[in-house]
Amino acid sequence: MTRSTRQRERTRETVEDDEQEGIRTCPECESDNLVKDSDRGELICEDCGLVVEEEKIDPGPEWRAFNHQERQEKSRVGAPTTQTMHDKGLTTTIDWKDKDAYGRSISSKKRSQMHRLRKWQERIRTKDAGERNLQFALSEIDRMASALGVPRSVREVASVIYRRALKEDLIRGRSIEGVATSALYAACRKEGIPRSLEEISEVSRVERKEIGRTYRYISQELGLEMRPVDPKKYVPRFCSELELSEEVQTKANEIIEKTAEEGLLSGKSPTGYAAAAIYAASLLCNEKKTQREVADVAQVTEVTIRNRYQEQIEAMGIHG
């Protein structure tokens, strides 16, 4: 009698318990192609069929779910820990809905009681001034990251960089907002989602000069080893804002690649370089944009675009 499809399904974790058990191999044929049959609790060699281990404990949940909503409803654990909260999300919170477990509205007496509890809950989450400052810095990083539209991973990396700066006592003598903004700028570069200093300073409460100075300091002290920003990283975003086609984007990347090989990129601002390449590409593809339009999107001056544009077309051998 053949086994049902569900029974035959095996979790193909090519034994990812390597950290705990070392790399497992089959004692019969020495193959490392081992699979887990969670229905039978067995570890089986898929090449020769030997049952390497039986009566294995399944660490997974005892329930099954077929979509995200079911998984959320059946799960009995909270959210994962996060670096973006000062207590790493390990605290409790009292909801603001003012409803009981059945979704019914609570009485006014209970509401005022819950309001007082919430207030005290917020107060006791931070035990000293250091934690209050960390809470403020991380909330600033979250606010700026939301305004910039960067993904969650960038916020996590920025929070880790800020925590490291705090541990190394690099905050002393500097503003909390300045270090928080610099940590976010560094995280954007680390994650390959660069934002220019102008864009960062627009959402920050700190001047561009201070952000740059603080960024260089924490980058050096923490040994972040930042690679130069690739101008091509800016091209898709700038082209999207200018409503230019895929053809212009490809051409701009081609211009950047060819001119960078000539050594023109050295010492130049990556945003200005990308903006000039987009301007040149828009002319070549008959989707003309003015230097003013491109400069506004890239937050550089028209003079920068003109200078970089002239250098690029000369290097490409194009006569404008």
C-alpha positions in Angstrom: 0.0 0.0 0.0 1.5 3.3 -1.1 1.8 6.1 1.5 -0.3 9.3 1.0 1.3 12.4 -0.5 1.1 14.2 2.8 2.9 11.3 4.5 5.6 11.2 1.8 6.3 14.9 2.2 9.6 15.4 4.0 11.1 18.6 5.4 14.1 19.0 3.1 16.3 20.6 5.7 19.5 19.0 4.4 20.2 18.5 8.0 20.5 22.1 9.2 21.4 21.0 12.7 25.0 21.4 11.7 25.8 23.7 14.5 24.6 21.2 17.2 25.4 17.9 15.6 28.2 18.6 13.1 27.8 17.7 9.4 25.9 14.4 9.3 26.6 11.7 6.7 25.1 8.3 6.0 27.2 5.5 7.7 26.4 3.2 4.8 27.2 5.2 1.7 28.8 8.3 3.3 26.3 10.6 1.5 25.3 13.9 3.1 21.9 13.9 1.3 19.9 13.3 4.4 16.2 14.3 4.8 13.8 14.4 7.7 10.5 12.5 7.6 8.5 14.5 10.2 5.6 12.1 10.1 7.6 9.1 11.2 10.3 11.0 13.1 13.1 9.5 11.1 16.3 10.8 9.5 16.7 9.0 6.1 19.5 8.8 3.6 17.9 9.7 0.2 20.6 7.9 -1.8 20.5 4.4 -0.3 17.4 4.6 1.9 19.0 3.8 5.2 17.2 5.0 8.3 20.0 6.9 10.0 18.0 7.9 13.1 14.5 7.2 14.3 12.2 8.5 17.0 13.5 12.1 16.4 11.7 14.8 18.3 9.9 17.3 16.0 10.6 20.8 17.4 7.9 22.4 15.2 4.3 23.2 16.3 1.7 20.5 16.7 -0.8 22.4 14.6 -1.0 23.0 10.9 -1.7 26.2 9.1 -2.2 26.8 5.3 -2.0 30.6 5.2 -0.5 33.6 7.0 -3.8 34.4 8.8 -4.2 30.9 10.2 -0.5 30.9 11.3 -1.0 34.2 13.2 -4.2 33.0 14.9 -2.8 29.7 16.0 0.7 30.9 17.1 1.1 31.2 20.8 4.3 33.2 20.8 5.0 36.9 20.6 6.9 39.0 18.0 10.6 38.2 17.6 13.2 40.4 19.5 14.2 43.5 17.7 17.2 45.9 18.1 14.9 48.9 17.1 13.4 49.0 20.7 15.4 49.9 23.7 14.2 46.8 25.6 14.5 44.6 22.4 10.7 44.2 22.4 10.7 42.0 25.5 8.3 44.2 27.5 4.5 44.1 27.8 2.2 46.7 26.3 -1.3 47.7 27.2 -3.5 48.3 24.1 -5.2 51.6 23.4 -8.4 50.1 22.1 -10.3 50.3 25.4 -12.1 47.0 24.8 -12.2 43.7 26.7 -11.2 40.3 25.4 -14.6 39.8 23.7 -14.3 43.2 21.8 -16.9 44.9 24.0 -16.3 48.5 25.1 -15.2 48.9 28.8 -16.9 51.2 31.3 -15.6 54.8 31.8 -14.3 53.8 35.3 -12.3 51.0 33.8 -11.1 53.3 31.0 -9.6 55.8 33.4 -8.0 52.9 35.4 -6.4 51.5 32.1 -5.3 55.0 31.2 -3.4 55.3 34.5 -1.9 51.8 34.1 -0.7 52.7 30.6 0.9 55.8 31.9 2.8 53.9 34.5 3.6 51.2 32.1 5.4 53.7 29.8 7.2 55.2 32.8 8.6 51.9 34.2 9.8 50.7 30.7 12.9 52.9 31.2 14.8 52.5 34.4 17.3 55.4 34.0 18.3 58.4 31.9 20.6 56.1 29.7 17.6 54.0 28.7 15.5 57.0 28.1 18.1 58.4 25.8 18.4 55.1 23.9 14.6 55.0 23.6 14.6 58.5 22.1 17.5 57.7 19.7 15.9 54.5 18.4 12.5 56.3 18.0 14.3 59.0 16.0 15.9 56.3 13.7 12.5 54.7 13.2 10.9 58.1 12.3 13.7 59.0 9.8 13.7 55.6 8.3 9.9 55.8 7.7 10.3 59.2 6.1 13.0 57.9 3.8 11.0 54.7 3.0 13.9 52.3 3.7 13.2 48.7 4.6 13.2 47.1 8.1 16.6 45.6 7.7 18.2 49.1 7.5 16.5 50.1 10.8 17.8 47.0 12.5 21.4 47.7 11.3 21.1 51.4 12.2 20.0 50.4 15.7 22.9 48.0 16.1 25.4 50.7 15.0 23.9 53.2 17.5 24.1 50.6 20.3 27.7 50.0 19.5 28.5 53.7 19.5 26.8 54.0 22.9 28.7 51.0 24.2 32.0 52.6 23.0 31.0 55.9 24.6 31.1 57.8 21.3 28.0 59.8 22.2 29.7 61.9 24.8 30.0 65.5 23.6 27.7 64.9 20.6 24.0 65.3 20.1 21.8 62.1 20.3 20.1 63.1 17.0 23.4 63.6 15.3 24.7 60.1 16.2 21.3 58.5 15.4 21.2 60.2 12.0 24.8 59.2 11.2 24.0 55.6 12.2 21.1 55.6 9.8 23.2 57.0 7.0 25.8 54.3 7.7 23.2 51.6 7.7 21.8 52.7 4.3 25.2 52.4 2.8 25.9 49.1 4.5 22.7 47.6 3.2 23.2 48.8 -0.4 20.3 51.3 -0.3 22.2 54.6 -0.3 20.6 57.9 0.5 22.6 61.1 0.0 23.5 63.3 2.9 21.0 65.9 1.6 18.1 63.5 1.7 19.1 62.3 5.2 19.5 65.9 6.5 16.0 66.8 5.1 14.3 64.3 7.5 16.7 64.9 10.3 16.8 67.7 12.9 20.6 68.0 12.4 22.6 70.0 9.8 24.3 68.2 6.9 27.8 69.3 8.0 27.3 67.8 11.5 25.9 64.5 10.1 28.9 64.1 7.8 31.4 64.9 10.6 29.7 62.5 13.1 29.4 59.8 10.4 33.2 59.9 9.6 34.0 59.8 13.3 31.8 56.8 14.2 32.7 55.0 11.0 36.4 55.3 11.9 36.0 54.5 15.6 33.8 51.4 15.0 35.8 50.2 11.9 32.7 50.0 9.7 34.8 49.7 6.5 32.5 51.5 4.1 32.9 50.9 0.4 32.4 53.9 -1.9 28.8 54.3 -3.1 28.2 53.0 -6.6 26.3 55.7 -8.6 24.3 53.0 -10.3 22.5 52.4 -7.0 20.8 55.9 -7.5 19.8 55.4 -11.1 16.5 53.4 -10.7 15.2 55.8 -8.0 16.0 58.9 -9.9 14.7 57.6 -13.2 11.5 56.5 -11.4 11.0 60.0 -10.0 11.6 61.6 -13.4 9.2 59.0 -15.1 11.9 57.9 -17.5 11.8 54.5 -19.3 13.8 51.4 -18.7 15.8 52.2 -21.9 17.1 55.4 -20.3 18.0 53.6 -17.1 20.0 51.0 -19.0 21.8 53.6 -21.0 22.6 55.6 -17.8 24.1 52.5 -16.2 26.1 51.9 -19.4 27.5 55.5 -19.3 28.5 55.1 -15.7 30.2 51.8 -16.3 32.2 53.0 -19.3 33.2 56.4 -17.8 34.1 54.9 -14.4 36.6 52.6 -16.3 38.2 55.7 -17.6 38.8 56.8 -14.0 36.3 59.8 -14.1 34.4 58.7 -11.0 37.4 59.1 -8.6 36.7 62.0 -6.2 33.3 62.8 -7.6 30.0 62.9 -5.8 28.0 59.7 -6.7 24.7 61.5 -6.8 26.0 64.2 -9.2 27.6 61.5 -11.3 24.4 59.5 -11.5 22.4 62.6 -12.3 24.7 63.6 -15.2 24.5 60.1 -16.6 20.7 60.1 -16.5 20.6 63.5 -18.2 22.9 62.3 -20.9 20.9 59.1 -21.4 17.6 61.0 -21.6 19.1 63.1 -24.5 20.4 60.0 -26.3 17.0 58.2 -25.9 14.9 61.2 -27.0 13.2 61.5 -23.6 14.7 64.9 -22.8 14.6 66.2 -19.3 16.0 69.6 -18.4 19.1 70.0 -16.2 16.9 71.7 -13.6 14.5 68.8 -13.4 17.3 66.2 -12.9 19.1 68.5 -10.4 16.0 68.9 -8.3 15.5 65.1 -8.1 19.2 64.3 -7.4 19.5 67.4 -5.0 22.6 68.7 -6.8 23.3 71.9 -8.7 22.9 72.4 -12.4 26.6 73.3 -12.6 27.5 69.9 -11.2 25.4 68.2 -13.8 26.9 70.3 -16.7 30.5 69.6 -15.6 30.0 65.8 -15.1 27.9 65.6 -18.4 30.7 67.3 -20.4 33.3 64.9 -18.9 31.1 61.8 -19.6 30.3 62.6 -23.2 33.9 63.4 -24.0 35.0 60.0 -22.4 32.2 58.2 -24.4 33.4 60.0 -27.6 30.0 61.6 -28.2 29.9 65.1 -29.6 26.9 67.1 -28.1 
